């Protein structure tokens, strides 16, 4: 089994979506650790969904441990939080390693991520209440949690769109809300209740992403109509040049930066500021990146509509 896996995927690079969309912490810690875990789970014949479930359980427990005002307990939660992130990397790497990458797996992974985030925000709110904060902290925590969800959805959307333009292997896995809506209608609750439930969640998530970035949605639809996913080299390079520099900033809206800030605030016993970190600096960055990416998408849309490129 190890020899066959090695023959199929000679290096860790084979389990990356694309190296340029990986953060520094991912490249030098989570991806190497996740790759070793993926190889181990492959030998155990575990499915990616089982690894996703394990990651979710670790993350939900970590969130609960952040409730306690004991740094030693919080540190156990931090270890579990890191383990959850490592397993979250490993499930995708295992899927690519064993050629089991699927939409259903991506949906389940997204559900697990949302449950972990909900556990963290809920238990931080409860901790603040136990410390004597006003019940208004519920509003603060809810606003921060919604901001987190929107930022994560947009960052994931721009990353998947980048892969659509620059990585051939990612194009088949990119879904549009129109196609998903048609598939959802054809799926029945009586015959395939689980599949229809997952499709409902995925369709809602995709609708949110497209609403956040209407110009980017329009660009993707135009490209799909003109080129049918056979994107010409000039457009691929143009998109790479136009967006590549912003990925380090989108990365700040992903898991790693939040986790490091949360750990620092837990060490000083002030997790209440985690909500303000989410609501002020991250939201300001979010609005700036949305505006910049939408302007870029509109510019590319105009370029595609010129006779020389639309023919």
PDB file of C-alpha atoms in Angstrom:
ATOM      1  CA  UNK A   1       0.000   0.000   0.000  1.00  0.00           C
ATOM      2  CA  UNK A   2       2.739   2.597   0.874  1.00  0.00           C
ATOM      3  CA  UNK A   3       4.521   1.810  -2.410  1.00  0.00           C
ATOM      4  CA  UNK A   4       1.352   2.261  -4.439  1.00  0.00           C
ATOM      5  CA  UNK A   5       0.583   5.583  -2.741  1.00  0.00           C
ATOM      6  CA  UNK A   6       4.091   6.800  -3.412  1.00  0.00           C
ATOM      7  CA  UNK A   7       3.831   5.840  -7.046  1.00  0.00           C
ATOM      8  CA  UNK A   8       0.558   7.709  -7.422  1.00  0.00           C
ATOM      9  CA  UNK A   9       1.761  10.847  -5.644  1.00  0.00           C
ATOM     10  CA  UNK A  10       5.555  11.177  -5.522  1.00  0.00           C
ATOM     11  CA  UNK A  11       5.528  14.319  -3.382  1.00  0.00           C
ATOM     12  CA  UNK A  12       3.475  16.469  -1.054  1.00  0.00           C
ATOM     13  CA  UNK A  13       3.013  18.923  -3.946  1.00  0.00           C
ATOM     14  CA  UNK A  14       0.531  16.485  -5.464  1.00  0.00           C
ATOM     15  CA  UNK A  15      -1.872  17.141  -2.578  1.00  0.00           C
ATOM     16  CA  UNK A  16      -1.814  20.941  -2.914  1.00  0.00           C
ATOM     17  CA  UNK A  17      -4.610  22.728  -4.748  1.00  0.00           C
ATOM     18  CA  UNK A  18      -2.013  25.265  -5.890  1.00  0.00           C
ATOM     19  CA  UNK A  19       1.086  26.364  -4.011  1.00  0.00           C
ATOM     20  CA  UNK A  20       0.391  30.085  -4.405  1.00  0.00           C
ATOM     21  CA  UNK A  21      -2.944  29.884  -2.552  1.00  0.00           C
ATOM     22  CA  UNK A  22      -1.354  28.257   0.497  1.00  0.00           C
ATOM     23  CA  UNK A  23      -0.478  30.411   3.508  1.00  0.00           C
ATOM     24  CA  UNK A  24       2.965  30.366   5.121  1.00  0.00           C
ATOM     25  CA  UNK A  25       1.758  28.365   8.141  1.00  0.00           C
ATOM     26  CA  UNK A  26       0.001  25.947   5.788  1.00  0.00           C
ATOM     27  CA  UNK A  27       3.055  25.432   3.592  1.00  0.00           C
ATOM     28  CA  UNK A  28       5.564  24.873   6.363  1.00  0.00           C
ATOM     29  CA  UNK A  29       3.438  23.217   9.037  1.00  0.00           C
ATOM     30  CA  UNK A  30      -0.118  22.123   8.253  1.00  0.00           C
ATOM     31  CA  UNK A  31       0.469  20.732   4.766  1.00  0.00           C
ATOM     32  CA  UNK A  32       3.534  18.623   5.726  1.00  0.00           C
ATOM     33  CA  UNK A  33       1.791  17.351   8.870  1.00  0.00           C
ATOM     34  CA  UNK A  34      -1.458  16.820   6.971  1.00  0.00           C
ATOM     35  CA  UNK A  35       0.354  14.881   4.262  1.00  0.00           C
ATOM     36  CA  UNK A  36       1.854  12.457   6.794  1.00  0.00           C
ATOM     37  CA  UNK A  37      -1.528  12.073   8.446  1.00  0.00           C
ATOM     38  CA  UNK A  38      -3.148  11.490   5.043  1.00  0.00           C
ATOM     39  CA  UNK A  39      -0.657   8.727   4.279  1.00  0.00           C
ATOM     40  CA  UNK A  40      -1.363   7.181   7.689  1.00  0.00           C
ATOM     41  CA  UNK A  41      -5.131   7.362   7.240  1.00  0.00           C
ATOM     42  CA  UNK A  42      -4.801   5.901   3.743  1.00  0.00           C
ATOM     43  CA  UNK A  43      -3.063   2.868   5.229  1.00  0.00           C
ATOM     44  CA  UNK A  44      -5.899   2.551   7.742  1.00  0.00           C
ATOM     45  CA  UNK A  45      -8.369   2.844   4.819  1.00  0.00           C
ATOM     46  CA  UNK A  46     -10.166   5.720   6.536  1.00  0.00           C
ATOM     47  CA  UNK A  47     -12.401   7.871   4.363  1.00  0.00           C
ATOM     48  CA  UNK A  48     -11.900  11.654   4.055  1.00  0.00           C
ATOM     49  CA  UNK A  49     -15.352  12.114   5.665  1.00  0.00           C
ATOM     50  CA  UNK A  50     -14.210  10.180   8.744  1.00  0.00           C
ATOM     51  CA  UNK A  51     -11.161  12.441   9.059  1.00  0.00           C
ATOM     52  CA  UNK A  52     -13.417  15.489   8.662  1.00  0.00           C
ATOM     53  CA  UNK A  53     -15.594  14.213  11.502  1.00  0.00           C
ATOM     54  CA  UNK A  54     -12.532  13.732  13.712  1.00  0.00           C
ATOM     55  CA  UNK A  55     -11.371  17.277  12.899  1.00  0.00           C
ATOM     56  CA  UNK A  56     -14.797  18.643  13.773  1.00  0.00           C
ATOM     57  CA  UNK A  57     -14.913  16.832  17.111  1.00  0.00           C
ATOM     58  CA  UNK A  58     -11.470  18.177  18.086  1.00  0.00           C
ATOM     59  CA  UNK A  59     -12.477  21.716  17.106  1.00  0.00           C
ATOM     60  CA  UNK A  60     -15.814  21.662  18.939  1.00  0.00           C
ATOM     61  CA  UNK A  61     -14.136  20.383  22.125  1.00  0.00           C
ATOM     62  CA  UNK A  62     -11.446  23.081  21.763  1.00  0.00           C
ATOM     63  CA  UNK A  63     -14.166  25.719  21.630  1.00  0.00           C
ATOM     64  CA  UNK A  64     -15.693  24.351  24.835  1.00  0.00           C
ATOM     65  CA  UNK A  65     -12.339  24.448  26.620  1.00  0.00           C
ATOM     66  CA  UNK A  66     -12.029  28.168  25.830  1.00  0.00           C
ATOM     67  CA  UNK A  67     -14.962  28.765  28.177  1.00  0.00           C
ATOM     68  CA  UNK A  68     -12.860  28.130  31.293  1.00  0.00           C
ATOM     69  CA  UNK A  69     -10.790  30.889  32.898  1.00  0.00           C
ATOM     70  CA  UNK A  70      -7.899  28.527  33.509  1.00  0.00           C
ATOM     71  CA  UNK A  71      -4.982  28.970  31.111  1.00  0.00           C
ATOM     72  CA  UNK A  72      -3.956  25.333  31.469  1.00  0.00           C
ATOM     73  CA  UNK A  73      -7.366  24.191  30.240  1.00  0.00           C
ATOM     74  CA  UNK A  74      -7.255  26.821  27.498  1.00  0.00           C
ATOM     75  CA  UNK A  75      -3.880  25.484  26.383  1.00  0.00           C
ATOM     76  CA  UNK A  76      -5.356  22.002  26.022  1.00  0.00           C
ATOM     77  CA  UNK A  77      -7.997  23.641  23.850  1.00  0.00           C
ATOM     78  CA  UNK A  78      -5.275  25.308  21.782  1.00  0.00           C
ATOM     79  CA  UNK A  79      -3.588  21.962  21.174  1.00  0.00           C
ATOM     80  CA  UNK A  80      -6.915  20.467  20.096  1.00  0.00           C
ATOM     81  CA  UNK A  81      -7.542  23.511  17.899  1.00  0.00           C
ATOM     82  CA  UNK A  82      -4.222  22.963  16.107  1.00  0.00           C
ATOM     83  CA  UNK A  83      -5.009  19.243  15.796  1.00  0.00           C
ATOM     84  CA  UNK A  84      -8.390  20.135  14.295  1.00  0.00           C
ATOM     85  CA  UNK A  85      -6.743  22.368  11.702  1.00  0.00           C
ATOM     86  CA  UNK A  86      -4.152  19.702  10.886  1.00  0.00           C
ATOM     87  CA  UNK A  87      -6.883  17.102  10.397  1.00  0.00           C
ATOM     88  CA  UNK A  88      -8.878  19.611   8.353  1.00  0.00           C
ATOM     89  CA  UNK A  89      -5.883  19.821   6.024  1.00  0.00           C
ATOM     90  CA  UNK A  90      -5.414  16.062   6.077  1.00  0.00           C
ATOM     91  CA  UNK A  91      -8.955  15.241   4.934  1.00  0.00           C
ATOM     92  CA  UNK A  92      -8.541  17.196   1.702  1.00  0.00           C
ATOM     93  CA  UNK A  93      -5.057  15.807   1.138  1.00  0.00           C
ATOM     94  CA  UNK A  94      -6.355  12.294   1.763  1.00  0.00           C
ATOM     95  CA  UNK A  95      -9.148  12.887  -0.763  1.00  0.00           C
ATOM     96  CA  UNK A  96      -6.635  13.953  -3.411  1.00  0.00           C
ATOM     97  CA  UNK A  97      -4.165  11.243  -2.434  1.00  0.00           C
ATOM     98  CA  UNK A  98      -6.771   8.495  -2.824  1.00  0.00           C
ATOM     99  CA  UNK A  99      -8.629  10.246  -5.683  1.00  0.00           C
ATOM    100  CA  UNK A 100     -11.795  10.563  -3.584  1.00  0.00           C
ATOM    101  CA  UNK A 101     -12.226  14.301  -3.882  1.00  0.00           C
ATOM    102  CA  UNK A 102     -15.945  15.047  -4.221  1.00  0.00           C
ATOM    103  CA  UNK A 103     -18.477  17.808  -3.796  1.00  0.00           C
ATOM    104  CA  UNK A 104     -20.177  15.924  -0.958  1.00  0.00           C
ATOM    105  CA  UNK A 105     -16.885  15.775   0.905  1.00  0.00           C
ATOM    106  CA  UNK A 106     -16.370  19.522   0.468  1.00  0.00           C
ATOM    107  CA  UNK A 107     -19.875  20.221   1.790  1.00  0.00           C
ATOM    108  CA  UNK A 108     -19.346  18.030   4.860  1.00  0.00           C
ATOM    109  CA  UNK A 109     -16.009  19.748   5.445  1.00  0.00           C
ATOM    110  CA  UNK A 110     -17.735  23.151   5.322  1.00  0.00           C
ATOM    111  CA  UNK A 111     -20.383  22.001   7.816  1.00  0.00           C
ATOM    112  CA  UNK A 112     -17.663  20.807  10.202  1.00  0.00           C
ATOM    113  CA  UNK A 113     -15.844  24.158   9.914  1.00  0.00           C
ATOM    114  CA  UNK A 114     -19.038  26.057  10.759  1.00  0.00           C
ATOM    115  CA  UNK A 115     -19.695  23.853  13.796  1.00  0.00           C
ATOM    116  CA  UNK A 116     -16.174  24.488  15.083  1.00  0.00           C
ATOM    117  CA  UNK A 117     -16.573  28.249  14.644  1.00  0.00           C
ATOM    118  CA  UNK A 118     -19.984  28.179  16.334  1.00  0.00           C
ATOM    119  CA  UNK A 119     -18.516  26.318  19.314  1.00  0.00           C
ATOM    120  CA  UNK A 120     -15.707  28.854  19.679  1.00  0.00           C
ATOM    121  CA  UNK A 121     -17.951  31.921  19.490  1.00  0.00           C
ATOM    122  CA  UNK A 122     -20.636  30.425  21.730  1.00  0.00           C
ATOM    123  CA  UNK A 123     -18.222  29.458  24.484  1.00  0.00           C
ATOM    124  CA  UNK A 124     -16.368  32.774  24.331  1.00  0.00           C
ATOM    125  CA  UNK A 125     -19.706  34.579  24.800  1.00  0.00           C
ATOM    126  CA  UNK A 126     -20.567  32.310  27.742  1.00  0.00           C
ATOM    127  CA  UNK A 127     -17.141  32.970  29.241  1.00  0.00           C
ATOM    128  CA  UNK A 128     -17.665  36.722  28.977  1.00  0.00           C
ATOM    129  CA  UNK A 129     -21.073  36.406  30.657  1.00  0.00           C
ATOM    130  CA  UNK A 130     -19.520  34.369  33.466  1.00  0.00           C
ATOM    131  CA  UNK A 131     -16.987  37.176  33.934  1.00  0.00           C
ATOM    132  CA  UNK A 132     -19.813  39.654  34.465  1.00  0.00           C
ATOM    133  CA  UNK A 133     -20.152  41.253  31.040  1.00  0.00           C
ATOM    134  CA  UNK A 134     -23.501  42.684  29.951  1.00  0.00           C
ATOM    135  CA  UNK A 135     -25.913  40.356  28.072  1.00  0.00           C
ATOM    136  CA  UNK A 136     -25.227  42.668  25.111  1.00  0.00           C
ATOM    137  CA  UNK A 137     -22.147  40.518  24.576  1.00  0.00           C
ATOM    138  CA  UNK A 138     -24.515  38.119  22.786  1.00  0.00           C
ATOM    139  CA  UNK A 139     -25.004  40.790  20.106  1.00  0.00           C
ATOM    140  CA  UNK A 140     -21.262  41.382  19.920  1.00  0.00           C
ATOM    141  CA  UNK A 141     -20.536  37.673  19.565  1.00  0.00           C
ATOM    142  CA  UNK A 142     -23.287  37.160  16.976  1.00  0.00           C
ATOM    143  CA  UNK A 143     -22.076  40.097  14.887  1.00  0.00           C
ATOM    144  CA  UNK A 144     -18.517  38.783  15.040  1.00  0.00           C
ATOM    145  CA  UNK A 145     -19.660  35.275  14.096  1.00  0.00           C
ATOM    146  CA  UNK A 146     -21.647  36.539  11.097  1.00  0.00           C
ATOM    147  CA  UNK A 147     -18.677  38.646  10.007  1.00  0.00           C
ATOM    148  CA  UNK A 148     -16.457  35.581  10.293  1.00  0.00           C
ATOM    149  CA  UNK A 149     -18.832  33.521   8.138  1.00  0.00           C
ATOM    150  CA  UNK A 150     -19.085  36.192   5.416  1.00  0.00           C
ATOM    151  CA  UNK A 151     -15.348  36.802   5.337  1.00  0.00           C
ATOM    152  CA  UNK A 152     -14.615  33.086   5.145  1.00  0.00           C
ATOM    153  CA  UNK A 153     -17.179  32.588   2.369  1.00  0.00           C
ATOM    154  CA  UNK A 154     -15.713  35.418   0.295  1.00  0.00           C
ATOM    155  CA  UNK A 155     -12.127  34.277   0.832  1.00  0.00           C
ATOM    156  CA  UNK A 156     -13.066  30.724  -0.192  1.00  0.00           C
ATOM    157  CA  UNK A 157     -14.894  32.069  -3.267  1.00  0.00           C
ATOM    158  CA  UNK A 158     -11.927  34.091  -4.462  1.00  0.00           C
ATOM    159  CA  UNK A 159      -9.566  31.202  -3.849  1.00  0.00           C
ATOM    160  CA  UNK A 160     -11.747  28.735  -5.789  1.00  0.00           C
ATOM    161  CA  UNK A 161     -12.138  31.287  -8.603  1.00  0.00           C
ATOM    162  CA  UNK A 162      -8.383  31.784  -8.750  1.00  0.00           C
ATOM    163  CA  UNK A 163      -7.965  28.013  -9.061  1.00  0.00           C
ATOM    164  CA  UNK A 164     -10.646  27.985 -11.766  1.00  0.00           C
ATOM    165  CA  UNK A 165      -8.621  30.424 -13.849  1.00  0.00           C
ATOM    166  CA  UNK A 166      -5.100  29.104 -13.248  1.00  0.00           C
ATOM    167  CA  UNK A 167      -5.446  25.377 -12.431  1.00  0.00           C
ATOM    168  CA  UNK A 168      -7.039  23.004 -14.944  1.00  0.00           C
ATOM    169  CA  UNK A 169      -7.705  20.356 -12.315  1.00  0.00           C
ATOM    170  CA  UNK A 170      -9.843  22.721 -10.220  1.00  0.00           C
ATOM    171  CA  UNK A 171     -12.279  23.682 -12.984  1.00  0.00           C
ATOM    172  CA  UNK A 172     -14.383  20.550 -12.825  1.00  0.00           C
ATOM    173  CA  UNK A 173     -15.014  21.114  -9.121  1.00  0.00           C
ATOM    174  CA  UNK A 174     -16.305  24.684  -9.444  1.00  0.00           C
ATOM    175  CA  UNK A 175     -20.074  24.993  -9.152  1.00  0.00           C
ATOM    176  CA  UNK A 176     -22.431  27.767 -10.214  1.00  0.00           C
ATOM    177  CA  UNK A 177     -25.659  28.499  -8.342  1.00  0.00           C
ATOM    178  CA  UNK A 178     -27.740  28.106 -11.527  1.00  0.00           C
ATOM    179  CA  UNK A 179     -26.541  24.543 -12.048  1.00  0.00           C
ATOM    180  CA  UNK A 180     -26.893  23.700  -8.374  1.00  0.00           C
ATOM    181  CA  UNK A 181     -30.447  25.044  -8.295  1.00  0.00           C
ATOM    182  CA  UNK A 182     -31.421  22.833 -11.216  1.00  0.00           C
ATOM    183  CA  UNK A 183     -29.822  19.821  -9.566  1.00  0.00           C
ATOM    184  CA  UNK A 184     -31.554  20.608  -6.278  1.00  0.00           C
ATOM    185  CA  UNK A 185     -34.966  20.681  -7.969  1.00  0.00           C
ATOM    186  CA  UNK A 186     -34.374  17.331  -9.647  1.00  0.00           C
ATOM    187  CA  UNK A 187     -33.376  15.683  -6.352  1.00  0.00           C
ATOM    188  CA  UNK A 188     -36.296  14.468  -4.202  1.00  0.00           C
ATOM    189  CA  UNK A 189     -36.616  14.353  -0.416  1.00  0.00           C
ATOM    190  CA  UNK A 190     -38.262  10.940  -0.643  1.00  0.00           C
ATOM    191  CA  UNK A 191     -35.535   9.166  -2.614  1.00  0.00           C
ATOM    192  CA  UNK A 192     -32.367  11.042  -1.588  1.00  0.00           C
ATOM    193  CA  UNK A 193     -33.061  13.056   1.594  1.00  0.00           C
ATOM    194  CA  UNK A 194     -29.412  13.291   2.692  1.00  0.00           C
ATOM    195  CA  UNK A 195     -28.200  14.400  -0.740  1.00  0.00           C
ATOM    196  CA  UNK A 196     -30.982  16.990  -1.002  1.00  0.00           C
ATOM    197  CA  UNK A 197     -30.159  18.342   2.472  1.00  0.00           C
ATOM    198  CA  UNK A 198     -26.481  18.724   1.548  1.00  0.00           C
ATOM    199  CA  UNK A 199     -27.421  20.334  -1.764  1.00  0.00           C
ATOM    200  CA  UNK A 200     -29.676  22.813   0.077  1.00  0.00           C
ATOM    201  CA  UNK A 201     -26.800  23.848   2.334  1.00  0.00           C
ATOM    202  CA  UNK A 202     -24.353  24.057  -0.553  1.00  0.00           C
ATOM    203  CA  UNK A 203     -26.750  26.051  -2.717  1.00  0.00           C
ATOM    204  CA  UNK A 204     -27.330  28.530   0.109  1.00  0.00           C
ATOM    205  CA  UNK A 205     -23.568  28.873   0.641  1.00  0.00           C
ATOM    206  CA  UNK A 206     -22.946  29.379  -3.086  1.00  0.00           C
ATOM    207  CA  UNK A 207     -25.741  31.973  -3.320  1.00  0.00           C
ATOM    208  CA  UNK A 208     -24.137  33.915  -0.464  1.00  0.00           C
ATOM    209  CA  UNK A 209     -20.753  33.869  -2.191  1.00  0.00           C
ATOM    210  CA  UNK A 210     -22.175  35.069  -5.493  1.00  0.00           C
ATOM    211  CA  UNK A 211     -24.190  37.822  -3.811  1.00  0.00           C
ATOM    212  CA  UNK A 212     -21.032  39.091  -2.118  1.00  0.00           C
ATOM    213  CA  UNK A 213     -19.211  39.342  -5.445  1.00  0.00           C
ATOM    214  CA  UNK A 214     -21.653  40.023  -8.302  1.00  0.00           C
ATOM    215  CA  UNK A 215     -18.970  41.249 -10.728  1.00  0.00           C
ATOM    216  CA  UNK A 216     -16.838  38.178 -10.148  1.00  0.00           C
ATOM    217  CA  UNK A 217     -19.893  35.962 -10.658  1.00  0.00           C
ATOM    218  CA  UNK A 218     -20.602  37.778 -13.923  1.00  0.00           C
ATOM    219  CA  UNK A 219     -16.992  37.318 -15.043  1.00  0.00           C
ATOM    220  CA  UNK A 220     -17.046  33.592 -14.292  1.00  0.00           C
ATOM    221  CA  UNK A 221     -20.304  33.161 -16.196  1.00  0.00           C
ATOM    222  CA  UNK A 222     -18.912  35.050 -19.184  1.00  0.00           C
ATOM    223  CA  UNK A 223     -15.709  33.024 -19.229  1.00  0.00           C
ATOM    224  CA  UNK A 224     -17.655  29.790 -18.943  1.00  0.00           C
ATOM    225  CA  UNK A 225     -19.894  30.776 -21.875  1.00  0.00           C
ATOM    226  CA  UNK A 226     -17.028  31.950 -24.075  1.00  0.00           C
ATOM    227  CA  UNK A 227     -14.456  29.273 -23.395  1.00  0.00           C
ATOM    228  CA  UNK A 228     -16.324  26.344 -21.739  1.00  0.00           C
ATOM    229  CA  UNK A 229     -13.626  26.002 -19.049  1.00  0.00           C
ATOM    230  CA  UNK A 230     -10.901  25.848 -21.730  1.00  0.00           C
ATOM    231  CA  UNK A 231      -9.344  29.086 -20.565  1.00  0.00           C
ATOM    232  CA  UNK A 232      -6.740  30.519 -22.956  1.00  0.00           C
ATOM    233  CA  UNK A 233      -3.215  31.074 -21.720  1.00  0.00           C
ATOM    234  CA  UNK A 234      -3.400  34.863 -22.094  1.00  0.00           C
ATOM    235  CA  UNK A 235      -6.461  35.075 -19.821  1.00  0.00           C
ATOM    236  CA  UNK A 236      -4.959  32.712 -17.277  1.00  0.00           C
ATOM    237  CA  UNK A 237      -1.811  34.838 -17.063  1.00  0.00           C
ATOM    238  CA  UNK A 238      -3.807  38.064 -16.963  1.00  0.00           C
ATOM    239  CA  UNK A 239      -5.910  36.812 -14.060  1.00  0.00           C
ATOM    240  CA  UNK A 240      -2.850  35.509 -12.219  1.00  0.00           C
ATOM    241  CA  UNK A 241      -1.091  38.865 -12.542  1.00  0.00           C
ATOM    242  CA  UNK A 242      -4.182  40.846 -11.522  1.00  0.00           C
ATOM    243  CA  UNK A 243      -5.007  38.846  -8.385  1.00  0.00           C
ATOM    244  CA  UNK A 244      -1.858  37.125  -7.199  1.00  0.00           C
ATOM    245  CA  UNK A 245      -0.720  39.990  -4.979  1.00  0.00           C
ATOM    246  CA  UNK A 246      -3.975  40.054  -2.988  1.00  0.00           C
ATOM    247  CA  UNK A 247      -3.802  36.460  -1.777  1.00  0.00           C
ATOM    248  CA  UNK A 248      -1.584  37.267   1.174  1.00  0.00           C
ATOM    249  CA  UNK A 249      -4.272  39.740   2.312  1.00  0.00           C
ATOM    250  CA  UNK A 250      -7.147  37.307   1.769  1.00  0.00           C
ATOM    251  CA  UNK A 251      -5.128  34.853   3.837  1.00  0.00           C
ATOM    252  CA  UNK A 252      -5.570  37.131   6.859  1.00  0.00           C
ATOM    253  CA  UNK A 253      -9.305  36.392   6.676  1.00  0.00           C
ATOM    254  CA  UNK A 254      -8.756  32.637   6.854  1.00  0.00           C
ATOM    255  CA  UNK A 255      -8.304  30.354   9.860  1.00  0.00           C
ATOM    256  CA  UNK A 256      -4.644  30.801  10.790  1.00  0.00           C
ATOM    257  CA  UNK A 257      -4.581  34.532  11.570  1.00  0.00           C
ATOM    258  CA  UNK A 258      -7.717  34.282  13.717  1.00  0.00           C
ATOM    259  CA  UNK A 259      -6.326  31.315  15.596  1.00  0.00           C
ATOM    260  CA  UNK A 260      -3.050  33.068  16.434  1.00  0.00           C
ATOM    261  CA  UNK A 261      -4.838  36.212  17.642  1.00  0.00           C
ATOM    262  CA  UNK A 262      -7.246  34.120  19.730  1.00  0.00           C
ATOM    263  CA  UNK A 263      -4.350  32.248  21.346  1.00  0.00           C
ATOM    264  CA  UNK A 264      -2.608  35.505  22.241  1.00  0.00           C
ATOM    265  CA  UNK A 265      -5.791  36.934  23.798  1.00  0.00           C
ATOM    266  CA  UNK A 266      -6.393  33.740  25.785  1.00  0.00           C
ATOM    267  CA  UNK A 267      -2.860  33.933  27.153  1.00  0.00           C
ATOM    268  CA  UNK A 268      -3.516  37.428  28.497  1.00  0.00           C
ATOM    269  CA  UNK A 269      -7.037  36.514  29.641  1.00  0.00           C
ATOM    270  CA  UNK A 270      -8.864  38.988  27.384  1.00  0.00           C
ATOM    271  CA  UNK A 271     -10.840  36.948  24.804  1.00  0.00           C
ATOM    272  CA  UNK A 272     -13.480  39.707  24.592  1.00  0.00           C
ATOM    273  CA  UNK A 273     -11.136  41.572  22.241  1.00  0.00           C
ATOM    274  CA  UNK A 274     -11.349  38.689  19.785  1.00  0.00           C
ATOM    275  CA  UNK A 275     -14.819  39.908  18.851  1.00  0.00           C
ATOM    276  CA  UNK A 276     -13.559  43.456  18.300  1.00  0.00           C
ATOM    277  CA  UNK A 277     -10.648  42.140  16.222  1.00  0.00           C
ATOM    278  CA  UNK A 278     -13.181  40.400  14.012  1.00  0.00           C
ATOM    279  CA  UNK A 279     -15.552  43.356  13.768  1.00  0.00           C
ATOM    280  CA  UNK A 280     -13.142  46.235  13.159  1.00  0.00           C
ATOM    281  CA  UNK A 281      -9.783  45.435  11.488  1.00  0.00           C
ATOM    282  CA  UNK A 282     -10.905  42.269   9.714  1.00  0.00           C
ATOM    283  CA  UNK A 283     -14.136  43.834   8.456  1.00  0.00           C
ATOM    284  CA  UNK A 284     -12.259  46.894   7.192  1.00  0.00           C
ATOM    285  CA  UNK A 285      -9.845  44.613   5.342  1.00  0.00           C
ATOM    286  CA  UNK A 286     -12.785  42.577   4.054  1.00  0.00           C
ATOM    287  CA  UNK A 287     -14.545  45.612   2.559  1.00  0.00           C
ATOM    288  CA  UNK A 288     -11.310  46.842   0.966  1.00  0.00           C
ATOM    289  CA  UNK A 289     -10.545  43.473  -0.630  1.00  0.00           C
ATOM    290  CA  UNK A 290     -14.112  43.062  -1.887  1.00  0.00           C
ATOM    291  CA  UNK A 291     -13.980  46.466  -3.579  1.00  0.00           C
ATOM    292  CA  UNK A 292     -10.586  45.752  -5.116  1.00  0.00           C
ATOM    293  CA  UNK A 293     -11.528  42.314  -6.410  1.00  0.00           C
ATOM    294  CA  UNK A 294     -14.830  43.534  -7.832  1.00  0.00           C
ATOM    295  CA  UNK A 295     -13.045  46.337  -9.668  1.00  0.00           C
ATOM    296  CA  UNK A 296     -10.577  43.824 -11.094  1.00  0.00           C
ATOM    297  CA  UNK A 297     -13.398  41.505 -12.208  1.00  0.00           C
ATOM    298  CA  UNK A 298     -15.221  44.386 -13.905  1.00  0.00           C
ATOM    299  CA  UNK A 299     -12.033  45.376 -15.733  1.00  0.00           C
ATOM    300  CA  UNK A 300     -11.518  41.821 -17.004  1.00  0.00           C
ATOM    301  CA  UNK A 301     -15.176  41.653 -18.042  1.00  0.00           C
ATOM    302  CA  UNK A 302     -14.720  44.736 -20.231  1.00  0.00           C
ATOM    303  CA  UNK A 303     -11.541  43.244 -21.681  1.00  0.00           C
ATOM    304  CA  UNK A 304     -13.374  40.046 -22.622  1.00  0.00           C
ATOM    305  CA  UNK A 305     -16.132  42.003 -24.333  1.00  0.00           C
ATOM    306  CA  UNK A 306     -13.749  43.648 -26.796  1.00  0.00           C
ATOM    307  CA  UNK A 307     -14.031  42.120 -30.276  1.00  0.00           C
ATOM    308  CA  UNK A 308     -10.455  40.859 -30.266  1.00  0.00           C
ATOM    309  CA  UNK A 309     -10.987  38.705 -27.149  1.00  0.00           C
ATOM    310  CA  UNK A 310     -14.648  37.696 -27.427  1.00  0.00           C
ATOM    311  CA  UNK A 311     -14.337  36.242 -30.895  1.00  0.00           C
TER     312      UNK A 311
END
